[in-house]
Coordinates of C-alpha atoms in Angstrom, one line a residue:
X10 CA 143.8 92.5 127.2
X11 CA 144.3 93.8 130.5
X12 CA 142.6 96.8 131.8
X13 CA 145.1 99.4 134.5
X14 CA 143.7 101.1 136.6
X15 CA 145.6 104.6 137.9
X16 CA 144.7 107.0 141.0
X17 CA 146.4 110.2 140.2
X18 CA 147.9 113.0 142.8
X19 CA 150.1 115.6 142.8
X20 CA 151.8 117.6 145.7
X21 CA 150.2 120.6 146.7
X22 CA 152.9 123.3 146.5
X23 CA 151.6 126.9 146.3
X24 CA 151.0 129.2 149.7
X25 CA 153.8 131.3 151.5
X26 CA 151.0 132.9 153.6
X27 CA 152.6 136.2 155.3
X28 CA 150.3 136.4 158.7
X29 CA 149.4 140.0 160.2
X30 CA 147.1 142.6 160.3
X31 CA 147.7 145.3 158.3
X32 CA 147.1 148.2 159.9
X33 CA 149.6 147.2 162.1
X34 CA 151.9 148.4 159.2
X35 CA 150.6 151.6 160.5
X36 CA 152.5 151.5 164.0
X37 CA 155.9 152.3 162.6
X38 CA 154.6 155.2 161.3
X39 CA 153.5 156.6 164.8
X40 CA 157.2 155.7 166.2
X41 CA 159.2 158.7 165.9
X42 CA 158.4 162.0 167.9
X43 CA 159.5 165.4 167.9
X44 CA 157.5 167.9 170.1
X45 CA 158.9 170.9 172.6
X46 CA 161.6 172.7 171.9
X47 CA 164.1 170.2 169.7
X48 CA 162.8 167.4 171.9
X49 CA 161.9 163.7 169.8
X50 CA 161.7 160.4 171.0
X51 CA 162.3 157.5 168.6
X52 CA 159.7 154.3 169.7
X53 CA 161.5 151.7 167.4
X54 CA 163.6 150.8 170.4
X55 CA 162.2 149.9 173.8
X56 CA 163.2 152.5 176.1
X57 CA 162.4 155.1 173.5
X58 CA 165.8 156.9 172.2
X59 CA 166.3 160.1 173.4
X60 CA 166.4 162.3 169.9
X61 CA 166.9 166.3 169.0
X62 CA 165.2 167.9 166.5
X63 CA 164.7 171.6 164.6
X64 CA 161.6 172.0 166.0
X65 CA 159.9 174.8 168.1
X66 CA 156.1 174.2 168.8
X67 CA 154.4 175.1 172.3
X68 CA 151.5 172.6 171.9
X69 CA 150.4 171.2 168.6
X70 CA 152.8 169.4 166.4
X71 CA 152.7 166.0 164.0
X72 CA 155.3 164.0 163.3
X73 CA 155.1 160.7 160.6
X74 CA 157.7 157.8 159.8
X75 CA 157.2 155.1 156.9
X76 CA 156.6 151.4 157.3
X77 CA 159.9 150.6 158.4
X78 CA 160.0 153.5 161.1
X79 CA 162.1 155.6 159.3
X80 CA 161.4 159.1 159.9
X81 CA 160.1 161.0 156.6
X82 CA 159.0 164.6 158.0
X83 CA 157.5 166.6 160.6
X84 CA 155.7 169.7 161.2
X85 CA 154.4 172.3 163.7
X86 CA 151.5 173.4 161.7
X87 CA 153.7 176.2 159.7
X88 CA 157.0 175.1 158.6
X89 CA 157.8 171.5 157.5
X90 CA 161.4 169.6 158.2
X91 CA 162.7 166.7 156.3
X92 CA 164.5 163.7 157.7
X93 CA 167.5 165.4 158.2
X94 CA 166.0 168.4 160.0
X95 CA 165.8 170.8 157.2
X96 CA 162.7 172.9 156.2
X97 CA 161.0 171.3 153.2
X98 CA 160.4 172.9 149.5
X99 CA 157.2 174.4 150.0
X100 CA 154.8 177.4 148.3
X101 CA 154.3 178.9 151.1
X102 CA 153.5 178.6 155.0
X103 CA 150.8 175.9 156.2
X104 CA 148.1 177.8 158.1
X105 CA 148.2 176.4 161.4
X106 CA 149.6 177.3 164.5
X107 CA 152.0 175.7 166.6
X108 CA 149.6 177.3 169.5
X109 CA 147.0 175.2 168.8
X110 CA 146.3 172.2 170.7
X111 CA 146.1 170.2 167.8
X112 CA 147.5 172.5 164.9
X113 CA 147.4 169.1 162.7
X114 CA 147.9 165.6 161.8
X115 CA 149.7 164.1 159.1
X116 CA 147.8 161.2 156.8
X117 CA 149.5 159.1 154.1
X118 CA 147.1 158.5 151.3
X119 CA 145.9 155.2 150.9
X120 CA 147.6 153.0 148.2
X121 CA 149.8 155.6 147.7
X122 CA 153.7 155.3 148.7
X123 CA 154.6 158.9 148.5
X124 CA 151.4 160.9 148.7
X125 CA 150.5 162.7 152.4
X126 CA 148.7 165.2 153.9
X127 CA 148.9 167.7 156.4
X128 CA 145.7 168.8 157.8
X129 CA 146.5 172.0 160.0
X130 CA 144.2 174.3 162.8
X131 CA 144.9 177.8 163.4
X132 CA 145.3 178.7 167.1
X133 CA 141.8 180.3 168.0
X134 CA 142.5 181.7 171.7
X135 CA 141.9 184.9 172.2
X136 CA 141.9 185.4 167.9
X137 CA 139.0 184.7 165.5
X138 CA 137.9 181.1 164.6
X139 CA 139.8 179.8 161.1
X140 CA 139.2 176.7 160.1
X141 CA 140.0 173.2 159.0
X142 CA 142.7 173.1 155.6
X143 CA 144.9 170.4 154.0
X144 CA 148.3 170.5 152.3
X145 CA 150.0 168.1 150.0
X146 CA 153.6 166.7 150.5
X147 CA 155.2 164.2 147.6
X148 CA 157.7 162.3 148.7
X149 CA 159.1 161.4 145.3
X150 CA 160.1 165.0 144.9
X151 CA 163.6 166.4 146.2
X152 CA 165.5 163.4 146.1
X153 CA 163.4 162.0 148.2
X154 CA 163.3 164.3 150.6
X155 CA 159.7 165.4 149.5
X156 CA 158.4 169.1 149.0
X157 CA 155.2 170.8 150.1
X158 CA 152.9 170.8 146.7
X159 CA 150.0 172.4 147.4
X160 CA 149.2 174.2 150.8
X161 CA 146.1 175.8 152.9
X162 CA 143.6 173.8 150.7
X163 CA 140.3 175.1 152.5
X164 CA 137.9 172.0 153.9
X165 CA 135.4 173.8 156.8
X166 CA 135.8 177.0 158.2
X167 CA 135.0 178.3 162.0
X168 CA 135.9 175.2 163.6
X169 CA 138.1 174.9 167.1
X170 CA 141.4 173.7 167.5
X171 CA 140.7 170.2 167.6
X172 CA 141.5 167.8 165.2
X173 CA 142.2 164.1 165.1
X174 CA 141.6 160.9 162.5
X175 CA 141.1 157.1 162.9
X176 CA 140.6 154.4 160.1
X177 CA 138.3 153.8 158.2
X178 CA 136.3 150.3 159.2
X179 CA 137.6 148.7 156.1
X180 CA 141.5 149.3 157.6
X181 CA 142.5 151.1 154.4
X182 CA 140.9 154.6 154.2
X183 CA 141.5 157.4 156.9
X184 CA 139.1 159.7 158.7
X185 CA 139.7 163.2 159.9
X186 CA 137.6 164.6 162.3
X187 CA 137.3 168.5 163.3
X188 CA 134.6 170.4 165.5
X189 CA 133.0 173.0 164.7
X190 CA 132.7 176.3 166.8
X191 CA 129.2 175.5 167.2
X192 CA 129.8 172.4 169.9
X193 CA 127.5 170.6 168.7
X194 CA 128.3 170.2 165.0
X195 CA 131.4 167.7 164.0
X196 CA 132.9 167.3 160.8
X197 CA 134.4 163.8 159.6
X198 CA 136.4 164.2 156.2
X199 CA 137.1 160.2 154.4
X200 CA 140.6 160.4 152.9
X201 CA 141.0 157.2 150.1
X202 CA 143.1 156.3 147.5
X203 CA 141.4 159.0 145.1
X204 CA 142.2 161.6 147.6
X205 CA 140.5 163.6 150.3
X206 CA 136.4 164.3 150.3
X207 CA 136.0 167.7 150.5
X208 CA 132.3 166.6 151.5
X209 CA 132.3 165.8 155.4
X210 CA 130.0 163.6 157.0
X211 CA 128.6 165.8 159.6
X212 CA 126.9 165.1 163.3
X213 CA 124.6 167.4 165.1
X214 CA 124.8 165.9 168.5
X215 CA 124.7 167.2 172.1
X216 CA 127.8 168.6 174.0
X217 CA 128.8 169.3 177.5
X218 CA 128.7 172.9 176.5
X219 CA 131.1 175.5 174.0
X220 CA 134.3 176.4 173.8
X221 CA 137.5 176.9 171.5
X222 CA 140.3 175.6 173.5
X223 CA 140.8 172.1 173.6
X224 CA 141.5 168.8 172.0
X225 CA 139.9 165.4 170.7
X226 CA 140.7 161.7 170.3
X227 CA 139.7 158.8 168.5
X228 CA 140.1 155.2 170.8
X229 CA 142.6 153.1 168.9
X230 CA 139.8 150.4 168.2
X231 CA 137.7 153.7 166.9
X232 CA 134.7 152.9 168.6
X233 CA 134.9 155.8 170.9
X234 CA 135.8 159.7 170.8
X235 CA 136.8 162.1 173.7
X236 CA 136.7 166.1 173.0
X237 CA 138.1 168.3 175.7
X238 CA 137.1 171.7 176.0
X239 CA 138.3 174.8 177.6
X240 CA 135.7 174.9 179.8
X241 CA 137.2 171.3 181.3
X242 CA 133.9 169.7 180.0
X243 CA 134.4 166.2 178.5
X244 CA 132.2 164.5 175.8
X245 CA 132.1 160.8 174.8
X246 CA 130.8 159.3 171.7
X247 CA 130.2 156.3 170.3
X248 CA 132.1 156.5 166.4
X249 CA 131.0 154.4 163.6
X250 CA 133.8 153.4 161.3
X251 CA 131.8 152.7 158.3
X252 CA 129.5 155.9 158.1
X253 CA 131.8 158.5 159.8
X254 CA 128.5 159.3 162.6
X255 CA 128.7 160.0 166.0
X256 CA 126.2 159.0 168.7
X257 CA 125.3 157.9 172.6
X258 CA 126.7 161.6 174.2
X259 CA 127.9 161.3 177.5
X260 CA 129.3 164.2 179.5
X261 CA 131.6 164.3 182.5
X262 CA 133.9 166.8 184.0
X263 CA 137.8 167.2 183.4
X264 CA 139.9 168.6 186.7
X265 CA 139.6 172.0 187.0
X266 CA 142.0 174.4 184.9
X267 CA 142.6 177.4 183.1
X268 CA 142.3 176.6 180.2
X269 CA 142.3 173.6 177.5
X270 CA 141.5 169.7 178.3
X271 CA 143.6 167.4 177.1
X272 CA 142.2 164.2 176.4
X273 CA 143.7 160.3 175.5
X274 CA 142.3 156.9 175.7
X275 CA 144.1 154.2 177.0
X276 CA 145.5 151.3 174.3
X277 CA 142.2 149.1 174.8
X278 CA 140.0 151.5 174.9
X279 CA 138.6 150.9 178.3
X280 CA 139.6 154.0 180.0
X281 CA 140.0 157.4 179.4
X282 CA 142.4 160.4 181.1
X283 CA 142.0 164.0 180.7
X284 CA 143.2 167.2 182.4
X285 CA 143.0 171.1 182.4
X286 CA 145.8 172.8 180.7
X287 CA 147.7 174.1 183.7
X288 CA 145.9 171.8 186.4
X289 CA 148.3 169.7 188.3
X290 CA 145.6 166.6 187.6
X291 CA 145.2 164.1 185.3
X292 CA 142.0 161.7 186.0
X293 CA 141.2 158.4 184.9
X294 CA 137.6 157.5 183.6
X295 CA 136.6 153.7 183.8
X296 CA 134.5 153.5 180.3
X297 CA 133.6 150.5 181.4
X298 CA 132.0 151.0 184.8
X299 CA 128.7 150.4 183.6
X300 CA 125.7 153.3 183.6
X301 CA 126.9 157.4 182.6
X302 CA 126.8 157.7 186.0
X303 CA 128.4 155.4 187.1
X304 CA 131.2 156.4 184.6
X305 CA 131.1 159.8 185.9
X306 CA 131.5 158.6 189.5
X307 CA 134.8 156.5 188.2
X308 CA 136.8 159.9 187.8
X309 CA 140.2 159.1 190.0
X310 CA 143.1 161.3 190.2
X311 CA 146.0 159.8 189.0
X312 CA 148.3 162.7 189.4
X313 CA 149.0 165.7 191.3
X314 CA 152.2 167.1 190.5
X315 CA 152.9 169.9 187.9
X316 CA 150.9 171.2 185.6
X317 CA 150.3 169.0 182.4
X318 CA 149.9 169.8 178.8
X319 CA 149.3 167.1 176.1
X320 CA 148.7 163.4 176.8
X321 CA 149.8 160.9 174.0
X322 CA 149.7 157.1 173.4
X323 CA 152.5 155.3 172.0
X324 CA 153.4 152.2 170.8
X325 CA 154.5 150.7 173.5
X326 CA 151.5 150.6 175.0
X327 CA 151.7 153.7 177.7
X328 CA 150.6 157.1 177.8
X329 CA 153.1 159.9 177.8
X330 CA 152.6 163.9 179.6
X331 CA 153.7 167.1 178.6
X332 CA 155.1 169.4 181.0
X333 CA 156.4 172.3 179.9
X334 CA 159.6 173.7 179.9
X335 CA 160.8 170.4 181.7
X336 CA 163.4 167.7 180.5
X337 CA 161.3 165.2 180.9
X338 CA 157.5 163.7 180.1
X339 CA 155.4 162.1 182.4
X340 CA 154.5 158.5 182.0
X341 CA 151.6 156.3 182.7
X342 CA 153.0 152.9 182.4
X343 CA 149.5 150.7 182.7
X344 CA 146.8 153.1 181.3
X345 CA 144.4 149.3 180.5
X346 CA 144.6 149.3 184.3
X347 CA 141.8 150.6 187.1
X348 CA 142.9 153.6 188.8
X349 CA 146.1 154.0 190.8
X350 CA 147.2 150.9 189.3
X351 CA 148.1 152.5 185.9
X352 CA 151.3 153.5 187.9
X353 CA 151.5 157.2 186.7
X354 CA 155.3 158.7 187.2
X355 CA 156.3 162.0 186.7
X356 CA 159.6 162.1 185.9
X357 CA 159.3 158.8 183.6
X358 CA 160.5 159.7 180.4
X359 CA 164.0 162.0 179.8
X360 CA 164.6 164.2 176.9
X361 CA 167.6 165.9 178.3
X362 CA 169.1 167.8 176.6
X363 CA 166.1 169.4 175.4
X364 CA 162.9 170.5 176.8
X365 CA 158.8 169.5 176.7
X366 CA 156.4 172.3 176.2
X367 CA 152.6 171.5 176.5
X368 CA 152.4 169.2 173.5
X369 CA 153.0 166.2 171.9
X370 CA 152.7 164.9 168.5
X371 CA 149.3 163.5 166.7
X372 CA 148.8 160.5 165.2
X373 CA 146.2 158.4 163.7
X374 CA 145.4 156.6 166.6
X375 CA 145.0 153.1 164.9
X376 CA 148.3 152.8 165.5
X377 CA 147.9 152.2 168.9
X378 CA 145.7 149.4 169.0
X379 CA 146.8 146.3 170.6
X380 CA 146.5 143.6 167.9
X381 CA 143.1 141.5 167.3
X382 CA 142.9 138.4 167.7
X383 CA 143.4 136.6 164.4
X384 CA 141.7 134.3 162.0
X385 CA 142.8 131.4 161.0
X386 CA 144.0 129.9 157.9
X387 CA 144.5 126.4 156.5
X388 CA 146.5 126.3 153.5
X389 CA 145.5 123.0 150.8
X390 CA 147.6 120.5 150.4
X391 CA 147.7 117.1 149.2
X392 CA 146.3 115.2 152.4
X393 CA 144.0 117.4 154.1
X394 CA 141.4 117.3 151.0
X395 CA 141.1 121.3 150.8
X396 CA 142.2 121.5 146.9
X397 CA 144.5 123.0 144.8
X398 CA 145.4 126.6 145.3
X399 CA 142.6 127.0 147.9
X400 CA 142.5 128.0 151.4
X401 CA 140.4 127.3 154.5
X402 CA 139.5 130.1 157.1
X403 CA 137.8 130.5 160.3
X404 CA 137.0 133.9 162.4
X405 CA 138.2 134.0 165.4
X406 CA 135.5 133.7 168.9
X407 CA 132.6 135.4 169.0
X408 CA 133.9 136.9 172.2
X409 CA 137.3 137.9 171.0
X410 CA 136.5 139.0 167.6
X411 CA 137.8 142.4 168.3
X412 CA 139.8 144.2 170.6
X413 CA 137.1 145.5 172.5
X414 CA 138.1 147.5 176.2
X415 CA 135.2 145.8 178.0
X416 CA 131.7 144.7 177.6
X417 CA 130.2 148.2 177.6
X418 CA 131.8 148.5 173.8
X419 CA 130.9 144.7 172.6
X420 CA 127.7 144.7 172.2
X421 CA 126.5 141.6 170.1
X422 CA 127.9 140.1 166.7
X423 CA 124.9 140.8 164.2
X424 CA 126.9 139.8 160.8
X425 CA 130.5 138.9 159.1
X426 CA 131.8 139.5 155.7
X427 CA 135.0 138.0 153.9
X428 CA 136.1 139.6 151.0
X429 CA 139.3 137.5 149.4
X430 CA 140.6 140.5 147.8
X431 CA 140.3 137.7 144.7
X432 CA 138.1 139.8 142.1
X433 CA 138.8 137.4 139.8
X434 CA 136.9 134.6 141.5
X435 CA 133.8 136.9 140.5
X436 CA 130.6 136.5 143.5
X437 CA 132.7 134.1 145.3
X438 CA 135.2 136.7 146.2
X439 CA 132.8 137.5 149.5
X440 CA 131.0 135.4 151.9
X441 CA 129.1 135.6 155.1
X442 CA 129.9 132.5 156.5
X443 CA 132.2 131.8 159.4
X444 CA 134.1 129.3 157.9
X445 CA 134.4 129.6 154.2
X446 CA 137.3 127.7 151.4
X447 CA 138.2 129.9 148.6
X448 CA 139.7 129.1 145.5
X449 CA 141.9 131.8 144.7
X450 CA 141.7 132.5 140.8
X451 CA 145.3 133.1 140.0
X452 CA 149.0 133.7 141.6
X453 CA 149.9 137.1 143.4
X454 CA 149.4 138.8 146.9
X455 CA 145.7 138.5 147.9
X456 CA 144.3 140.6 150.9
X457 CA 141.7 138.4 152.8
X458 CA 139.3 140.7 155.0
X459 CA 136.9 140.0 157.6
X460 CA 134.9 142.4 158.3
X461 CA 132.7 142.5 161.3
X462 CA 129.2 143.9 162.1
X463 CA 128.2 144.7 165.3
X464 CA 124.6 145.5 166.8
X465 CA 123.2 146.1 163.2
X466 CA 125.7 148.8 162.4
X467 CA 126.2 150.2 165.9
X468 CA 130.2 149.7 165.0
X469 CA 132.7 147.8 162.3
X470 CA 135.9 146.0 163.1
X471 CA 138.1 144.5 160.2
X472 CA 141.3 141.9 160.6
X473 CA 143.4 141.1 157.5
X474 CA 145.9 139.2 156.1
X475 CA 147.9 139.1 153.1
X476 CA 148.2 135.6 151.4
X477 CA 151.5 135.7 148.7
X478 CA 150.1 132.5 146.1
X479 CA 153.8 131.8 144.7
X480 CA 153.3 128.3 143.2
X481 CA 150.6 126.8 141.6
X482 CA 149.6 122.8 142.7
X483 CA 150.9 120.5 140.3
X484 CA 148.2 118.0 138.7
X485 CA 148.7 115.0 136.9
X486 CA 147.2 114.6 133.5
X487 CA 146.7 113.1 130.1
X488 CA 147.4 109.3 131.5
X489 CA 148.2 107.1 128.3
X490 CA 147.5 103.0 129.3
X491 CA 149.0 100.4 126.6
X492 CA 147.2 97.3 127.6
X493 CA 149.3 94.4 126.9
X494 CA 150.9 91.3 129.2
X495 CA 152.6 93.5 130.5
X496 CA 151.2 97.2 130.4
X497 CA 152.9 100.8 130.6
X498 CA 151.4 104.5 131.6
X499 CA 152.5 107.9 130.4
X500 CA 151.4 110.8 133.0
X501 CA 152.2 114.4 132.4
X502 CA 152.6 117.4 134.8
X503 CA 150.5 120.5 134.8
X504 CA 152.1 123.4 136.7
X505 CA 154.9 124.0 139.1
X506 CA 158.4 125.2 137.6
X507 CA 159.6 121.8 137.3
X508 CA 162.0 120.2 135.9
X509 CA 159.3 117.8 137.9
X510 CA 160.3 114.0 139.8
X511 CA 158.2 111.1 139.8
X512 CA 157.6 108.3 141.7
X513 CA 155.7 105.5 140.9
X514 CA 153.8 103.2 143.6
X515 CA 154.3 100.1 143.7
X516 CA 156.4 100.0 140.9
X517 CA 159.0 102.5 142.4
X518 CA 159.6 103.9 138.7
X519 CA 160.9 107.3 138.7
X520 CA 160.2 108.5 135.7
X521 CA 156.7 110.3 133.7
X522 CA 156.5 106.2 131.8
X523 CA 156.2 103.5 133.6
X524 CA 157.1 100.2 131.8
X525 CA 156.2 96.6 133.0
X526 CA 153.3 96.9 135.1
X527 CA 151.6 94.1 136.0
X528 CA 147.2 95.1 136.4
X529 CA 146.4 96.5 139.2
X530 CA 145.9 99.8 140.8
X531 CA 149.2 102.5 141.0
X532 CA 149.8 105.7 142.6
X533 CA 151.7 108.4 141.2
X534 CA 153.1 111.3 143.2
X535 CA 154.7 114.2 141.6
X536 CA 156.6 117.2 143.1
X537 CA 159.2 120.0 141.6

């Protein structure tokens, strides 16, 4: 009797690995505007389009698109218009004001496809301090077109005009920031899948003095935010992602102006611009200039032409500028860049035929961060020894784990977390090592997050990726030998969608029996 012996292997064939972060997603939304008096830019071509809408807002306004960039509604903190420029089914009026500097911001719900909502400021100059509420709109309802389900749904009262929201540091969940008429109190509200927490996280932190007037901004990244008040004083904060807590106040001084202080940071976070609501100035903070006072000392003027209203971010990386009751917006084509570099124009952007007024729309700003720098992932297959439906990732640098504006914001890497988004893989579904291999537990869409911890909690970063496991590895299995003078093997093949082909080595058989073989050893490869 002759003994055969058999190595077995089978073809790895299971990842179509679908790269990107994805709050990226998130940038479509932020791509079509409509502000002013009819005026609306579309960002999903470069020049923007030149768009009209129904619109009539002096400052605050909120416009909101879906994945694809396709416009879904928009609002002036009263009245709501559909895609095609209509006003929306709704109860009633929303209770802001399209007076407000920030009369609201719009914020899909998380995991939800139809579900948003409209949180709206009343205008407070020269009236009595409202507060913060939220409306419901459901896209599924109207044919699509979506109506206005429930409105004026009260969340803090007394608070200024000033309103703006960032993600979450787990790049799924929304917050929404307000300030209270007592400077020194803010309000963050979490918005998740179950809805919106009535419950805000609240910081009692110092403030470059009181007033009513005025706006505030998240940095893209969300490590930073800048309130402007209508006393042109200027805060900065550090913003924790995970916890919703400011921290680190710095003050410094806007241009002089009459009344509000508009505020925006530039794409990277590294800079910061802000003028007085009818000052014919717009200066340029370097956030990364080193001490407070040495911040402070950065202030450059950037522009001195006519007065400004809102400044806004887009997706193309520059910074747009109201200016009332003109065709056209002023742009600043290099806000990352030092001073007069940024290359601010005033007549940059047309909207002929219709006009600016002193606003422009607000968005969650996490739109407008440039991309991180990705990890990396290695997908098993049969040679490079990683396994069957298994994957091998690595975080990106140290130094570029995030898209930090300079080293002011970087502080140190204390900690990383992956989470596979593979519950099913029980306690290996998270890891803290830089460069794990997971076994996923089954076929679907898997969302692999790192999440990053710097100085102890200080801030949070996340990157993701979504990994689409379509086919399973084939394995080879339940080898039958017949030892004679001549021997013969049966293999059989476990998953794939066959029907499955098989080649034998050295025999050069092509079928799951091999006949004839002569001892020795034989290799068996088999793919659908």
């Amino acid at each position: 009797m002759h003994l055969l012996n058999f190595s077995r292997y089978g073809i790895f064939l299971f990842l179509a690995i679908l790269l990107g972060q994805l709050p990226a997603l998130s940038q479509n939304e932020n791509k079509k505007w409509y502000f002013g008096a009819n005026a609306g830019l579309d960002f999903m071509t470069n020049p923007p389009t030149i768009v009209t809408g129904a619109m009539l807002s002096q400052e605050g306004c909120s416009s909101i698109a879906d994945a694809n960039g396709n416009l879904l509604f928009y609002t002036n903190g009263i009245n709501v218009w559909t895609a095609t420029h209509t006003l929306m089914a709704s109860p009633g009026a929303l209770q802001g004001n399209p007076s407000s500097c920030q009369s609201g911001v719009i914020v899909k719900q998380p995991g939800s496809n139809t579900i948003y909502y409209i949180f709206s400021n009343m205008a407070n100059f020269g009236a009595p301090p409202n507060g913060l509420k939220y409306s419901i709109v459901d896209m599924s309802l109207a044919g699509g077109a979506g109506s206005v389900t429930a409105i004026n749904i009260p969340l803090v009262s007394n608070t200024t005009e000033q309103v703006t929201s960032v993600r979450h540091f787990n790049g799924v969940d929304v917050w929404v920031m307000t300030r209270s008429m007592s400077a020194s109190i803010y309000h963050a509200f979490l918005v998740t899948s179950t809805g919106v927490n009535t419950i805000s996280v609240q910081s009692n932190i110092n403030a470059n003095g009181a007033g009513q007037v005025g706006s505030i901004k998240f940095s893209p990244d969300g490590l930073k935010l800048a309130a402007g008040l209508s006393n042109v004083n200027l805060d900065i904060y550090d913003f924790n992602t995970a916890t919703g807590q400011l921290s680190n106040h710095m003050a410094l001084t806007c241009p002089p102006g009459n009344n509000a202080c508009w505020v925006e940071f530039s794409p990277d976070g590294s800079k910061v611009y802000c003028n007085g609501w009818s000052s014919a100035q717009i200066t340029q903070f370097n956030l990364c200039a080193g001490s407070p006072t040495a911040v402070a000392a950065s202030g450059v003027n950037i522009m001195s032409a006519n007065p400004a209203g809102c400044l806004q971010v887009a997706t193309d990386g520059k910074i747009y500028v109201a200016h009332s009751n003109q065709t056209f917006l002023g742009v600043i084509n290099s806000p990352n860049l030092v001073g007069l570099a940024c290359n601010y124009v005033n007549n940059g952007q047309s909207v002929a035929p219709n006009q600016s007024r002193q606003g422009l729309p607000n968005f969650i700003t996490s739109g407008f961060a440039p991309p991180p720098t990705q990890f990396t992932t290695t997908i098993g297959t049969m040679t490079n020894g990683i396994g069957c439906m298994t994957a091998s990732f690595t975080s990106p640098p140290p130094a570029t784990l995030a898209a930090l504006g300079c080293s002011a914001f970087s502080g140190s890497l204390t900690s990383m977390l992956w989470n596979f988004g593979d519950p099913g893989s029980g306690s290996s579904n998270t890891t803290t090592i830089s460069h794990p291999i997971h076994q996923f537990s089954q076929l679907g869409n898997f969302t692999v997050s790192l999440i990053l911890n710097y100085n102890n909690g200080t801030f949070f970063d996340t990157i993701q990726q979504v990994l689409n496991i379509t086919l399973p590895c084939i394995s080879v299995s339940s080898t039958s030998i017949t030892c004679a003078n001549l021997g013969s093997a049966t293999v059989t093949a476990l998953g794939g969608v066959g029907p499955f082909s098989y080649t034998w080595h050295p025999s050069a058989q092509t079928s799951s029996v091999a006949n004839g073989l002569s001892p020795g050893t034989y290799t068996i490869t088999v793919h659908d």
